[in-house]
Short mmCIF file of C-alpha atoms and ligand atoms in Angstrom, two decimals:
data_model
loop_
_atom_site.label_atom_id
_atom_site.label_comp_id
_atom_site.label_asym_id
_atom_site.label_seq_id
_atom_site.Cartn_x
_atom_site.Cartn_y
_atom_site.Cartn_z
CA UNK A 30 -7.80 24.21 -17.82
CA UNK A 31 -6.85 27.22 -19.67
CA UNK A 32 -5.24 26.94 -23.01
CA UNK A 33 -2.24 28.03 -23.81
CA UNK A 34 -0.91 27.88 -19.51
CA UNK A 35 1.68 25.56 -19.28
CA UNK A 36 1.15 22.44 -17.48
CA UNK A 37 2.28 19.80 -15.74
CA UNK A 38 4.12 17.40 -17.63
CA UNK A 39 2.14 13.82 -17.82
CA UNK A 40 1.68 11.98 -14.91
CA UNK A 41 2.54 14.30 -12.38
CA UNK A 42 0.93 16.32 -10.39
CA UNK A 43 0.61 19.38 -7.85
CA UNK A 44 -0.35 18.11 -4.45
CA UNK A 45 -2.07 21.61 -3.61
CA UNK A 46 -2.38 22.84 0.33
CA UNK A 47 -5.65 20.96 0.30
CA UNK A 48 -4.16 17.40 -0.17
CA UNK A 49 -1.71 18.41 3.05
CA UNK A 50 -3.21 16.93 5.62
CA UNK A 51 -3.14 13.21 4.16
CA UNK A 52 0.36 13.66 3.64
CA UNK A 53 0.87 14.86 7.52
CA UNK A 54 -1.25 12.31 8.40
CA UNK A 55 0.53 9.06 6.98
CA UNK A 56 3.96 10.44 7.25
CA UNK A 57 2.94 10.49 10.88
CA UNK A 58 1.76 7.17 11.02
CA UNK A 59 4.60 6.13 9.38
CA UNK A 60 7.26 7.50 11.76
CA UNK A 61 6.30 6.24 14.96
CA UNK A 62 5.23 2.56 13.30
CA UNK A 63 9.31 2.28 12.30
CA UNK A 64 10.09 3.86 15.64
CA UNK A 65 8.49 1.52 17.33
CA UNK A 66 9.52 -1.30 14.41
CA UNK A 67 12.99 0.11 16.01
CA UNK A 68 13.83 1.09 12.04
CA UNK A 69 16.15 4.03 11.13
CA UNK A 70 15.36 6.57 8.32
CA UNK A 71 17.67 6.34 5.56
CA UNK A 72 17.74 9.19 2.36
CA UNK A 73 19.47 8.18 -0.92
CA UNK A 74 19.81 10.68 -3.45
CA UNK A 75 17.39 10.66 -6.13
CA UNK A 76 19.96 10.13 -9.30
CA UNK A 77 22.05 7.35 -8.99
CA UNK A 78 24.02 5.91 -11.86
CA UNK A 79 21.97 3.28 -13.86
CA UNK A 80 24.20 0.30 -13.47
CA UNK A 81 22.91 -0.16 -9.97
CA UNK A 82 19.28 -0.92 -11.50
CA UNK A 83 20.06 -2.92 -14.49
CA UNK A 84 22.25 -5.37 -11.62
CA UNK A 85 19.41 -5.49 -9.37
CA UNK A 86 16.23 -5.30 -10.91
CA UNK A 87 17.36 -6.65 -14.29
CA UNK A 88 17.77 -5.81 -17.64
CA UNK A 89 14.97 -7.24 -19.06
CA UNK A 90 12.21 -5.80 -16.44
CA UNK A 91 9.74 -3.01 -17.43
CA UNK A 92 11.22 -0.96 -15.49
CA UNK A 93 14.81 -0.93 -16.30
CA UNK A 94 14.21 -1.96 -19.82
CA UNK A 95 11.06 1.30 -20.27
CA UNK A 96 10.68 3.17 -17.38
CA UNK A 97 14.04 4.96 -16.07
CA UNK A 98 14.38 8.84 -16.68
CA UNK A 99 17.71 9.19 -17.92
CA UNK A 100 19.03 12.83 -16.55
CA UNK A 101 20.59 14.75 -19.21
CA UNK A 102 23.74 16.76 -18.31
CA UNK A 103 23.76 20.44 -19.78
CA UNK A 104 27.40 20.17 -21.02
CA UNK A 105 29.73 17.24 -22.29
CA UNK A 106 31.96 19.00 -21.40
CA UNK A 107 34.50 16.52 -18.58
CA UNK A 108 34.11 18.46 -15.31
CA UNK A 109 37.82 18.06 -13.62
CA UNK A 110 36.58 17.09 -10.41
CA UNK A 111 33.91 14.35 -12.35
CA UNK A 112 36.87 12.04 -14.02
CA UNK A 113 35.16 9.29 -15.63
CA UNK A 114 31.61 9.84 -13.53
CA UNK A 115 31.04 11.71 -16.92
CA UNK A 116 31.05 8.45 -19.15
CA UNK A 117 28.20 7.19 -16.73
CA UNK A 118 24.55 7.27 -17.42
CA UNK A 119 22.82 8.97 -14.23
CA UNK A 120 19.09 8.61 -13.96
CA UNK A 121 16.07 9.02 -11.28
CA UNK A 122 15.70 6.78 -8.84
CA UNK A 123 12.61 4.53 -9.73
CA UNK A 124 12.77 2.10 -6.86
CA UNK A 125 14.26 2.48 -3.32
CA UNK A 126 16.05 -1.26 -2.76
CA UNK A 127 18.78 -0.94 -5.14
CA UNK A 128 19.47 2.38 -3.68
CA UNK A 129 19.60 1.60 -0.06
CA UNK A 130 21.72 -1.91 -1.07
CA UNK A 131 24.36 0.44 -2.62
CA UNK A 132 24.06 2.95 0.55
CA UNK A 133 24.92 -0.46 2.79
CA UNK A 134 27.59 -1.44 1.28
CA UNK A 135 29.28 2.08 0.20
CA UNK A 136 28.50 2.72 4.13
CA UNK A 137 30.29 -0.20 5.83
CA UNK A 138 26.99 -1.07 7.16
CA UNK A 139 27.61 -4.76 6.89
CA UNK A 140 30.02 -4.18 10.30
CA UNK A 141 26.33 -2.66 12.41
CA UNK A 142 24.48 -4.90 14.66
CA UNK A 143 22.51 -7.06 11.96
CA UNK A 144 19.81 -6.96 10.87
CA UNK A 145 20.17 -3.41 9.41
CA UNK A 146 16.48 -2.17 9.70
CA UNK A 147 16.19 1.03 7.58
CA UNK A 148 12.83 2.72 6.40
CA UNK A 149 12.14 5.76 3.79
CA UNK A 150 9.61 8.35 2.59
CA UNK A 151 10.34 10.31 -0.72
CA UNK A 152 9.52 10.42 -4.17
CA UNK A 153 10.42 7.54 -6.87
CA UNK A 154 10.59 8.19 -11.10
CA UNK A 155 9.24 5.87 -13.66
CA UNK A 156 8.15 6.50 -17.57
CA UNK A 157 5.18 4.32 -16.98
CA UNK A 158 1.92 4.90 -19.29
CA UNK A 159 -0.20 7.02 -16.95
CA UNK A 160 -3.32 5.74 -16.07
CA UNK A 161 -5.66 5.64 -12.70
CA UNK A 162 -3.00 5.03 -9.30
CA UNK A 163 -0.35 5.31 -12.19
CA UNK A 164 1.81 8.35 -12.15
CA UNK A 165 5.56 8.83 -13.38
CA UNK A 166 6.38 10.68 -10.31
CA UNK A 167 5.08 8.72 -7.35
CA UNK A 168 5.90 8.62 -3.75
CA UNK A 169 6.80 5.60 -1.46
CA UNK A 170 7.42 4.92 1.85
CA UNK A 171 8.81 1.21 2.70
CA UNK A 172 11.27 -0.32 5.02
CA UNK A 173 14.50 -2.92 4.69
CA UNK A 174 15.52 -5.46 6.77
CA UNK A 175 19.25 -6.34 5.71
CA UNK A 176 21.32 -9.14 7.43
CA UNK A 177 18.67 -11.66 8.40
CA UNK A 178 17.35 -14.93 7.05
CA UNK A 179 15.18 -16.40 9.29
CA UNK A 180 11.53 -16.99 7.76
CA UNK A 181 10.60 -14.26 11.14
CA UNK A 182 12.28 -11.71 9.69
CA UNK A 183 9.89 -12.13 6.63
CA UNK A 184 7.13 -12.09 8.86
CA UNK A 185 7.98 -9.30 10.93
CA UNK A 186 8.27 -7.63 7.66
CA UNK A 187 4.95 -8.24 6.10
CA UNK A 188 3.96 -7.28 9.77
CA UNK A 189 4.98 -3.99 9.91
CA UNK A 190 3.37 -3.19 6.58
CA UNK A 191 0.24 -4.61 7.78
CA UNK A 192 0.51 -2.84 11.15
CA UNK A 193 0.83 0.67 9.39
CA UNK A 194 -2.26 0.05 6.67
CA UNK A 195 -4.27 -0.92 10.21
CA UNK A 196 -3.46 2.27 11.64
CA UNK A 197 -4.12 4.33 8.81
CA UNK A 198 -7.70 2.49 9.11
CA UNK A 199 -7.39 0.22 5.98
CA UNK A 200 -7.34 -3.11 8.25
CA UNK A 201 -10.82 -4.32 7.20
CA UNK A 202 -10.10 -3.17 3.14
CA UNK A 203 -6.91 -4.76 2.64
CA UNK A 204 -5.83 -8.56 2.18
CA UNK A 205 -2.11 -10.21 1.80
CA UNK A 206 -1.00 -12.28 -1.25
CA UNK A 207 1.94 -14.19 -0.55
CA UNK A 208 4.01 -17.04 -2.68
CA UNK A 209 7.76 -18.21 -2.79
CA UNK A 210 9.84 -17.83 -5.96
CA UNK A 211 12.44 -20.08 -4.94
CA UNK A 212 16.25 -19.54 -4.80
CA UNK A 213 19.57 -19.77 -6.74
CA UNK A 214 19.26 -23.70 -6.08
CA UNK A 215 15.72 -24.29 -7.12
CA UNK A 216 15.03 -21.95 -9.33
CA UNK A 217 16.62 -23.73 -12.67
CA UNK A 218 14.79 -26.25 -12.01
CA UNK A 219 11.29 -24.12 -11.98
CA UNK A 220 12.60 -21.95 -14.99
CA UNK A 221 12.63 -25.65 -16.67
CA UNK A 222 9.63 -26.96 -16.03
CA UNK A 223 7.89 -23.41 -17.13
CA UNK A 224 9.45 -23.33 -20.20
CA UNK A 225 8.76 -27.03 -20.90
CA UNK A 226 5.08 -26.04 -20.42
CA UNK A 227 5.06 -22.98 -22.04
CA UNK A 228 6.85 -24.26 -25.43
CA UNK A 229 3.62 -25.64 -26.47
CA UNK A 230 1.38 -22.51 -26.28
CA UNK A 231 3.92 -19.85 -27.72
CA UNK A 232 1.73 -18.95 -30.93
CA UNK A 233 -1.21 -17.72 -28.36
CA UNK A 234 1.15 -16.12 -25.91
CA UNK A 235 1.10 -12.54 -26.02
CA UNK A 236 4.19 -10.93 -27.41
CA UNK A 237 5.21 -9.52 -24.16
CA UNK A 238 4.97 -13.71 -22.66
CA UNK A 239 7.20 -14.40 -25.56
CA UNK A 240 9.71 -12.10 -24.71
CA UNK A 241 9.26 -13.44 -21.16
CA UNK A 242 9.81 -16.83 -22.76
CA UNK A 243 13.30 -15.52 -23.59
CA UNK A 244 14.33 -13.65 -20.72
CA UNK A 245 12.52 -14.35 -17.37
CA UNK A 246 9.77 -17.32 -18.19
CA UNK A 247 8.55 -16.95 -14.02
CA UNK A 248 7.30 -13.46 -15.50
CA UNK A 249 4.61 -15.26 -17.63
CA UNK A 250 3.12 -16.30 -14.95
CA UNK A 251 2.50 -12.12 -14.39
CA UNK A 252 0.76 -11.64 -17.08
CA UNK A 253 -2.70 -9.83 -16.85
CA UNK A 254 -3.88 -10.57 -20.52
CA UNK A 255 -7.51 -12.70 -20.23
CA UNK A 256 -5.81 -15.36 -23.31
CA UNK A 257 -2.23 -16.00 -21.73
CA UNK A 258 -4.43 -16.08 -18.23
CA UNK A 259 -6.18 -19.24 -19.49
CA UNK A 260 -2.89 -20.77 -20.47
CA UNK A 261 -1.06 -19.75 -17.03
CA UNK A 262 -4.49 -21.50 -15.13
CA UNK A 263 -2.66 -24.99 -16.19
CA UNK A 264 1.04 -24.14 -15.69
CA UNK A 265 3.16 -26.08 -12.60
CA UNK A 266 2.76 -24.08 -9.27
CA UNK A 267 6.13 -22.91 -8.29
CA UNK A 268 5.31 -24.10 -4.61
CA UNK A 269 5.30 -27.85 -5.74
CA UNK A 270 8.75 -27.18 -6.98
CA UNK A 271 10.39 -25.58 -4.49
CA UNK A 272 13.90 -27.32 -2.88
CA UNK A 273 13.31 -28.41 0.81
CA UNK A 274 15.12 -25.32 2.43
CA UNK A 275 12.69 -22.75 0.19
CA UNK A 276 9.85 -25.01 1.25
CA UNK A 277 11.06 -25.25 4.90
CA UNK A 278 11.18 -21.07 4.73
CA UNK A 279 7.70 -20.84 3.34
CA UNK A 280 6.16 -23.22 5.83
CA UNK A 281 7.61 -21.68 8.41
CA UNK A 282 6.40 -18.07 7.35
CA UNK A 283 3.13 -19.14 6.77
CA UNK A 284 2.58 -20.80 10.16
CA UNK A 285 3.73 -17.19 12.13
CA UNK A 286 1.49 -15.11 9.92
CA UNK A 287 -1.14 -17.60 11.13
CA UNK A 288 -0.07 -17.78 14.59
CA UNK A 289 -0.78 -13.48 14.10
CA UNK A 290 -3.80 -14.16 12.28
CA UNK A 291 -2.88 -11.64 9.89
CA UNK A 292 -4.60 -13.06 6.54
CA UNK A 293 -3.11 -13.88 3.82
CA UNK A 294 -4.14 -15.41 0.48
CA UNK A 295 -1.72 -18.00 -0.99
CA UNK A 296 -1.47 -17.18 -4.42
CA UNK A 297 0.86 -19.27 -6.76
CA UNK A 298 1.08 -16.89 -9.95
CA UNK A 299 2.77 -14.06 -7.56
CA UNK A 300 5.89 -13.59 -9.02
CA UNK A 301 6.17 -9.44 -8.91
CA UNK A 302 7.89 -7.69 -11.80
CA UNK A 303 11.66 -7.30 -10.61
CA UNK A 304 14.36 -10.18 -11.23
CA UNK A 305 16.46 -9.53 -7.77
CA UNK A 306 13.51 -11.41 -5.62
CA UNK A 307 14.19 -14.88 -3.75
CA UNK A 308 12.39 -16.72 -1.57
CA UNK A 309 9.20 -14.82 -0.32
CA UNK A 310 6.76 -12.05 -2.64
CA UNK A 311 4.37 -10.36 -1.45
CA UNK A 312 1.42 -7.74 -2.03
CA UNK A 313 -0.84 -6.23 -0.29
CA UNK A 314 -3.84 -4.60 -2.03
CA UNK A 315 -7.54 -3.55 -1.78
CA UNK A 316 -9.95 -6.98 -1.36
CA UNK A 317 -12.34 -5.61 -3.92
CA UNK A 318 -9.27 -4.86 -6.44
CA UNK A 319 -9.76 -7.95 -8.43
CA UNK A 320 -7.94 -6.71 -11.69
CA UNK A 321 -4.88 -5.96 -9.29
CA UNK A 322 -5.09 -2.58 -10.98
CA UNK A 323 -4.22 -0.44 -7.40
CA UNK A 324 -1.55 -2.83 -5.29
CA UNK A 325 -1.13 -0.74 -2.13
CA UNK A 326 2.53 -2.37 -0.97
CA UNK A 327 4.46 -4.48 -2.87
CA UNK A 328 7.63 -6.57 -1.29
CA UNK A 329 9.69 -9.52 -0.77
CA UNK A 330 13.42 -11.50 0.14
CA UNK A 331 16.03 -10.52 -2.00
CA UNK A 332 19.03 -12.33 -0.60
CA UNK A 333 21.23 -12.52 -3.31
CA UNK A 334 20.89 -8.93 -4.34
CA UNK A 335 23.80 -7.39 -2.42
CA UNK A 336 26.21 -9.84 -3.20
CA UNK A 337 24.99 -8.74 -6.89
CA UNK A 338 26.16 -5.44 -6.19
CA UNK A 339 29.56 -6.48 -5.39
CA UNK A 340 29.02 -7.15 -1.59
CA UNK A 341 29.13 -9.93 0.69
CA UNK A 342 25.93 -12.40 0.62
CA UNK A 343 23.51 -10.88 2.57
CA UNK A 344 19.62 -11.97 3.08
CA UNK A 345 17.59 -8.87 3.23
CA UNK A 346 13.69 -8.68 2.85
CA UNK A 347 11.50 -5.38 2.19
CA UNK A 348 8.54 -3.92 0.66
CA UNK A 349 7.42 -0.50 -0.64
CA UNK A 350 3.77 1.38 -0.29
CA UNK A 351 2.80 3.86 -2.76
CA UNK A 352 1.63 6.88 -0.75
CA UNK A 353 -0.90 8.56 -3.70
CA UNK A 354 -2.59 5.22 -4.22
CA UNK A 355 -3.05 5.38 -0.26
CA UNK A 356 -4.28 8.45 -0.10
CA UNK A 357 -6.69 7.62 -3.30
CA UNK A 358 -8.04 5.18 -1.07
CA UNK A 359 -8.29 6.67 2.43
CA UNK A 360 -11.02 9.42 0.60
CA UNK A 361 -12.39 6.66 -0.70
CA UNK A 362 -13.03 5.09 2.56
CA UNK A 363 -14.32 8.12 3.63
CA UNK A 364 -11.45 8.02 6.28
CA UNK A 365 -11.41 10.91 9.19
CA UNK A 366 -8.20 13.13 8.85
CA UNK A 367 -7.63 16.09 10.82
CA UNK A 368 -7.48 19.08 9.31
CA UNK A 369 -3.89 21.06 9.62
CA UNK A 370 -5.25 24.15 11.78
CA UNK A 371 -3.78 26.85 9.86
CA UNK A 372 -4.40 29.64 13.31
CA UNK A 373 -5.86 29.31 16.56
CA UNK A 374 -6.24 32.79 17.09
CA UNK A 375 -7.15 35.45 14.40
CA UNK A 376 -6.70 39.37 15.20
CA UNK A 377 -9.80 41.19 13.64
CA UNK A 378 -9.58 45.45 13.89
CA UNK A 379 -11.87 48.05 12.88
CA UNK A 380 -10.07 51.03 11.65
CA UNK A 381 -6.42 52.46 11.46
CA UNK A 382 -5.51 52.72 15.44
CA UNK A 383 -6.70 49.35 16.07
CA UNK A 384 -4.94 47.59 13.11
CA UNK A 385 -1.56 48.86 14.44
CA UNK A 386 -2.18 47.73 18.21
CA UNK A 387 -3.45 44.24 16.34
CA UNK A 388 -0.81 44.45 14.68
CA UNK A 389 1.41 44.42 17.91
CA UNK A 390 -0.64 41.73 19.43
CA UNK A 391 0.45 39.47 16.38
CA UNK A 392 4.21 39.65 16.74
CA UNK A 393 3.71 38.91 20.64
CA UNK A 394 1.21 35.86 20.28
CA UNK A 395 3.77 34.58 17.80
CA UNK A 396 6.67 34.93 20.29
CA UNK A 397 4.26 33.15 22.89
CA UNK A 398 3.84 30.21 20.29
CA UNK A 399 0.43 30.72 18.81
CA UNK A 400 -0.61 30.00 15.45
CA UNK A 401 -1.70 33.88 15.09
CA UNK A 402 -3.12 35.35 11.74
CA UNK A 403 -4.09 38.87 11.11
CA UNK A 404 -7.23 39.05 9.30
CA UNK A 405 -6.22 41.65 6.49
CA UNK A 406 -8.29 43.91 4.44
CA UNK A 407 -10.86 46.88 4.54
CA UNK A 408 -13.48 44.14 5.42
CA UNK A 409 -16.48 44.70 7.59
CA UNK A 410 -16.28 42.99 11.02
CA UNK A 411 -18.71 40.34 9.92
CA UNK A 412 -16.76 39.65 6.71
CA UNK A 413 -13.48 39.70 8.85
CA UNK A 414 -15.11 37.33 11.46
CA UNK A 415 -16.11 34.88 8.42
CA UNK A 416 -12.42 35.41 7.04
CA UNK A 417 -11.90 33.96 10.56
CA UNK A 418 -14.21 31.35 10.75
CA UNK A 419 -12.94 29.80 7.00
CA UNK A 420 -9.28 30.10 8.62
CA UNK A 421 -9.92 27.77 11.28
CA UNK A 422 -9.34 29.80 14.28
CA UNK A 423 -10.56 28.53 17.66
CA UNK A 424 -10.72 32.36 18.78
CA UNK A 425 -11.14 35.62 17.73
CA UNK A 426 -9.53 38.74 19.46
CA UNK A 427 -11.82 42.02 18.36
CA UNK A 428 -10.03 45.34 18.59
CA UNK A 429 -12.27 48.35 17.80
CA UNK A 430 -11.68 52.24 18.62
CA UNK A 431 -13.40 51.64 22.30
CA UNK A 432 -10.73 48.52 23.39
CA UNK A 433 -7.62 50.97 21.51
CA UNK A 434 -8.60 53.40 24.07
CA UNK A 435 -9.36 50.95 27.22
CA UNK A 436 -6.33 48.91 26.55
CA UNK A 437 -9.49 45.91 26.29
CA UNK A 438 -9.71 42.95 23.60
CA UNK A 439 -12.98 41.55 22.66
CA UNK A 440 -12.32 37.47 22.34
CA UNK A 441 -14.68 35.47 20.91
CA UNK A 442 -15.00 32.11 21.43
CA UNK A 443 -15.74 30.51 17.60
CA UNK A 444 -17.44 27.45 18.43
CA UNK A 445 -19.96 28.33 20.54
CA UNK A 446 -19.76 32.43 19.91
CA UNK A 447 -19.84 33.68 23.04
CA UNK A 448 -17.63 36.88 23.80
CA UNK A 449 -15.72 38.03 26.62
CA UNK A 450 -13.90 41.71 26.78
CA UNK A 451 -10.47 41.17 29.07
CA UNK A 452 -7.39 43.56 29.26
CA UNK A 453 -4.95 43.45 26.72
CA UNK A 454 -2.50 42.69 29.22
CA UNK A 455 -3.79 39.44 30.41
CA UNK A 456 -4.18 38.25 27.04
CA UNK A 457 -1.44 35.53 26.84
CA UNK A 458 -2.27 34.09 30.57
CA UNK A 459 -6.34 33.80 29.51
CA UNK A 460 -4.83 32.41 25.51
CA UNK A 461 -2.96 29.89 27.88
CA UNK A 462 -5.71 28.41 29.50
CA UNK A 463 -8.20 28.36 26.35
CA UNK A 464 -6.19 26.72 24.32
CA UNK A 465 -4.71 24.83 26.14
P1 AMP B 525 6.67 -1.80 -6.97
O1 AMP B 525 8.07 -1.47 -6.64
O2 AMP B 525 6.33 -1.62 -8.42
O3 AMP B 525 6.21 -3.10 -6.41
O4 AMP B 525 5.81 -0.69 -6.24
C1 AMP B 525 5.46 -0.74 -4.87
C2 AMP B 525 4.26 0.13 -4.67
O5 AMP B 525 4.55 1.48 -5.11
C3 AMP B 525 3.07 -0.28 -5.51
O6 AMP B 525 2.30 -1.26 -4.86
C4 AMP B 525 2.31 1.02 -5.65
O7 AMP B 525 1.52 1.28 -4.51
C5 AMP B 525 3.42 2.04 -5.72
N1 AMP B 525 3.73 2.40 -7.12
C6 AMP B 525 4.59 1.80 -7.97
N2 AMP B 525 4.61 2.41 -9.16
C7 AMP B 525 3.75 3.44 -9.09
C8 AMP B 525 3.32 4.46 -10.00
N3 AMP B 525 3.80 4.55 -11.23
N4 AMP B 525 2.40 5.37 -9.56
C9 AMP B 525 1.91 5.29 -8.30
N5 AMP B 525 2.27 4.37 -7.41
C10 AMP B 525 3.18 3.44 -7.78
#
C-alpha cells in the first residue's frame, strides 16, 4: 500500500477482475436454483427512507439502532417536486426483507397468486465494526416467500437455501440450526419467564444483556460473551414455552426436514438479531464455525411484519446468504471454478502488413461471435504467443509476411501445439468446427 493513495474507505473493498469468476459462478447457481424454486427476481432501490427499518427490524436492534448509513442530501434546500420527502431521513438499504415487504404492498402484490415467491442479488450497507467475513458493504442473495403459512412453506424455504449451498459444493461443510421464537400469542408469556430468570443475574450481565433486559430480553439469549453464556446455559428453552399452534408449526417443520434428511441441529438459544421474526429462525453456517463468527445464510417467518408496515396480515418466511463470506469459503474448500475465458482465439502478426490484415481478421471473428483479441505490441512471436497463452486462448492464428502474401493463416492449436496453415478464407468454417 502506498502512502499517501487514497483508499478504500473501511470495510469495503474492490472485487478486482480476478475475484470474477466466483461471482459468475454463484450468481449462476443462484438463477437457475430460483428458476427452478419457480421464484421471480425482484430489485429495490438501495435508499429507502428509514422508517421502514426502525418498523421492521426494530428500534432497539444493532442494526437500526448502529449500523444504517444515513445518506446526506447536498442541499436543504425543498426540491418542488420532493414536498415533504425532504423532512425524511433516507438511508442504505442494510437488509433486503423490509425492502421487498414495502415493494409488496406499494405493488398491489397481495392481489398475485399467493405465495409471492421473490428472490434477489445486490449489495446491502451496514456501519458494522469490520472484522474477518465483516464488511460495511456486503452482498446478499436470498429469497421471500410471502402469503403462506403452512410449516411446508418453511421447509421449502430452508430447502432452497440448502439446495443452492449443495450446488455450490458446500453440502458436506455446512449444517442447519433451527429454533421457534414463538408468536404474538406466546411470546409475552416467554418474554416473562426470561425476565423472571434473568432479574437475578443482572449485576454479571454484560451491559449490552442489560440493555437487552430493557428492550428485547429473547436477545440475551444471543449473546456471545463466555460470562452471560454461563448464565444463558440455565435459562427456560423457548421451545418448552411455546403455545400449541407455534408448537404444532415446529413439529411439523421438523418432521419434513427429516422426511428430506436435510440435517439440522435444534438449537434453543437461536433467536437471530432482528425483532420482526415469528415462528421459525434459522442459520446455516460452516460445521467447524463453532464461535458462529462466519454464518453463511441467515432466515426465518416473519408473519406479522407486513401488517407492521401498514398492510394486511400476511405470513411470509425468508432468509439471506452473504455472497463474500461464500466466496471466502469456496477458496477455502479449494472449490473448482471455471475460469471466465477472456478469448478463444488470439491474432498474433509479425510486422506492419500483417498487423493490418490481423487486424481485419479481428473485426470479422467478432461479427462471427468469437471471443477474438489482438495480441498488441512490438513483441517477438514467442513473447506474442506467451501473451496468448496467459490470455487464455484455445487458438492462435499466426500471420507473418509469407501468409500476407498467400492469403494463408498459421493456427495453432494451444493445448497440444500443433499447427496447421489454411486459407484465410476458410477461416470461420475451420474456427466453427474447433471450437465448437
Ligand atoms: P443477517 O441479515 O444479519 O442475518 O445476514 C444474513 C447473512 O448476510 C449473514 O449470514 C452473512 O452471511 C451476511 N452478512 C450480514 N452482514 C454482513 C456483513 N457485515 N459482511 C458480510 N456479510 C454479512
Amino acid at each position: 500500500m502506498s502512502k499517501g493513495l487514497i483508499q478504500t474507505p473501511r470495510g469495503t473493498k474492490d472485487i478486482l477482475p480476478e475475484e470474477q469468476k466466483f461471482w459468475f459462478y454463484i450468481f449462476d447457481v443462484v438463477r437457475d436454483a430460483f428458476g427452478i424454486f419457480g421464484a421471480k427476481r425482484i430489485e429495490t432501490p438501495i435508499i429507502e427512507f428509514s422508517e421502514i427499518y426502525a418498523k421492521a427490524i426494530g428500534i432497539s436492534t444493532d442494526i437500526v439502532d448502529k449500523e444504517l448509513f444515513e445518506v446526506k442530501r447536498t442541499s436543504n434546500r425543498a426540491l418542488d417536486s420532493e414536498g415533504d420527502e425532504n423532512d425524511k431521513i433516507m438511508v442504505l438499504r442494510p437488509e433486503y426483507t423490509a425492502g421487498i415487504a414495502r415493494a409488496y404492498l406499494q405493488n398491489g402484490m397481495n392481489t398475485w397468486p399467493q405465495p409471492v415467491k421473490l428472490w434477489y442479488f445486490g449489495p446491502g450497507f451496514r456501519y458494522d465494526r469490520p472484522q474477518a467475513g465483516r464488511y460495511r458493504i456486503f452482498n446478499q442473495f436470498g429469497l421471500e416467500v410471502i402469503g403462506d403459512d403452512s410449516p411446508l412453506t418453511d421447509t421449502a424455504s430452508i430447502l432452497s437455501a440448502w439446495q443452492i449451498l449443495k450446488k455450490l459444493g458446500l453440502e458436506k461443510s455446512i449444517l442447519v440450526d433451527i429454533n421457534s421464537i414463538g408468536d404474538a400469542n406466546c411470546r409475552e408469556k416467554i418474554k416473562k419467564k426470561l425476565l423472571d430468570y434473568f432479574q437475578n443475574f443482572l449485576p454479571h450481565l454484560c451491559p449490552d444483556c442489560n440493555r437487552r433486559y430493557v428492550e428485547n430480553p429473547l436477545r440475551i439469549l444471543d449473546c456471545k460473551n463466555a460470562k452471560c453464556q454461563k448464565i444463558i446455559a440455565g435459562a427456560p428453552q423457548i421451545i418448552d414455552l411455546l403455545c400449541d399452534a407455534c408448537k404444532t408449526h415446529f413439529k411439523q417443520l421438523l418432521e419434513s426436514l427429516d422426511s428430506l434428511q436435510i440435517p439440522y441441529n435444534l438449537n434453543p438459544r437461536l433467536v437471530r438479531g432482528l425483532d420482526y421474526y415469528t415462528r421459525t429462525v434459522f442459520e446455516i453456517y460452516l460445521k467447524d464455525d463453532t464461535s458462529r463468527q462466519r454464518t453463511l445464510i441467515g432466515g426465518g417467518r416473519y408473519d406479522d411484519l407486513l401488517k407492521l408496515m401498514g398492510g394486511e396480515q400476511t405470513p411470509a418466511v425468508g432468509w439471506a446468504a452473504g455472497v463474500e463470506r461464500i466466496i471466502e469459503v469456496i477458496r477455502e474448500e479449494g472449490i473448482d471454478v471455471k475460469d471466465i475465458p477472456s478469448s478463444d482465439v488470439c491474432l498474433v502478426q509479425i510486422g506492419e502488413k500483417a498487423r493490418k490484415v490481423a487486424l481485419s481478421l479481428l473485426v470479422s471473428l467478432e461479427n462471427e461471435g468469437f471471443r477474438s483479441s489482438l495480441i498488441i505490441g512490438k513483441e517477438s512471436l514467442k513473447g506474442q504467443l506467451r501473451s496468448a497463452g496467459k490470455l487464455g486462448c484455445t487458438i492462435s492464428l499466426i500471420i507473418g509476411q509469407r501468409e500476407t502474401i498467400d492469403k494463408t493463416i498459421i493456427l495453432k492449436d494451444m493445448d497440444n501445439g500443433s499447427q496447421e496453415t489454411i486459407s484465410q478464407k476458410g477461416l470461420i468454417e475451420v474456427l466453427r468446427k474447433k471450437l465448437k
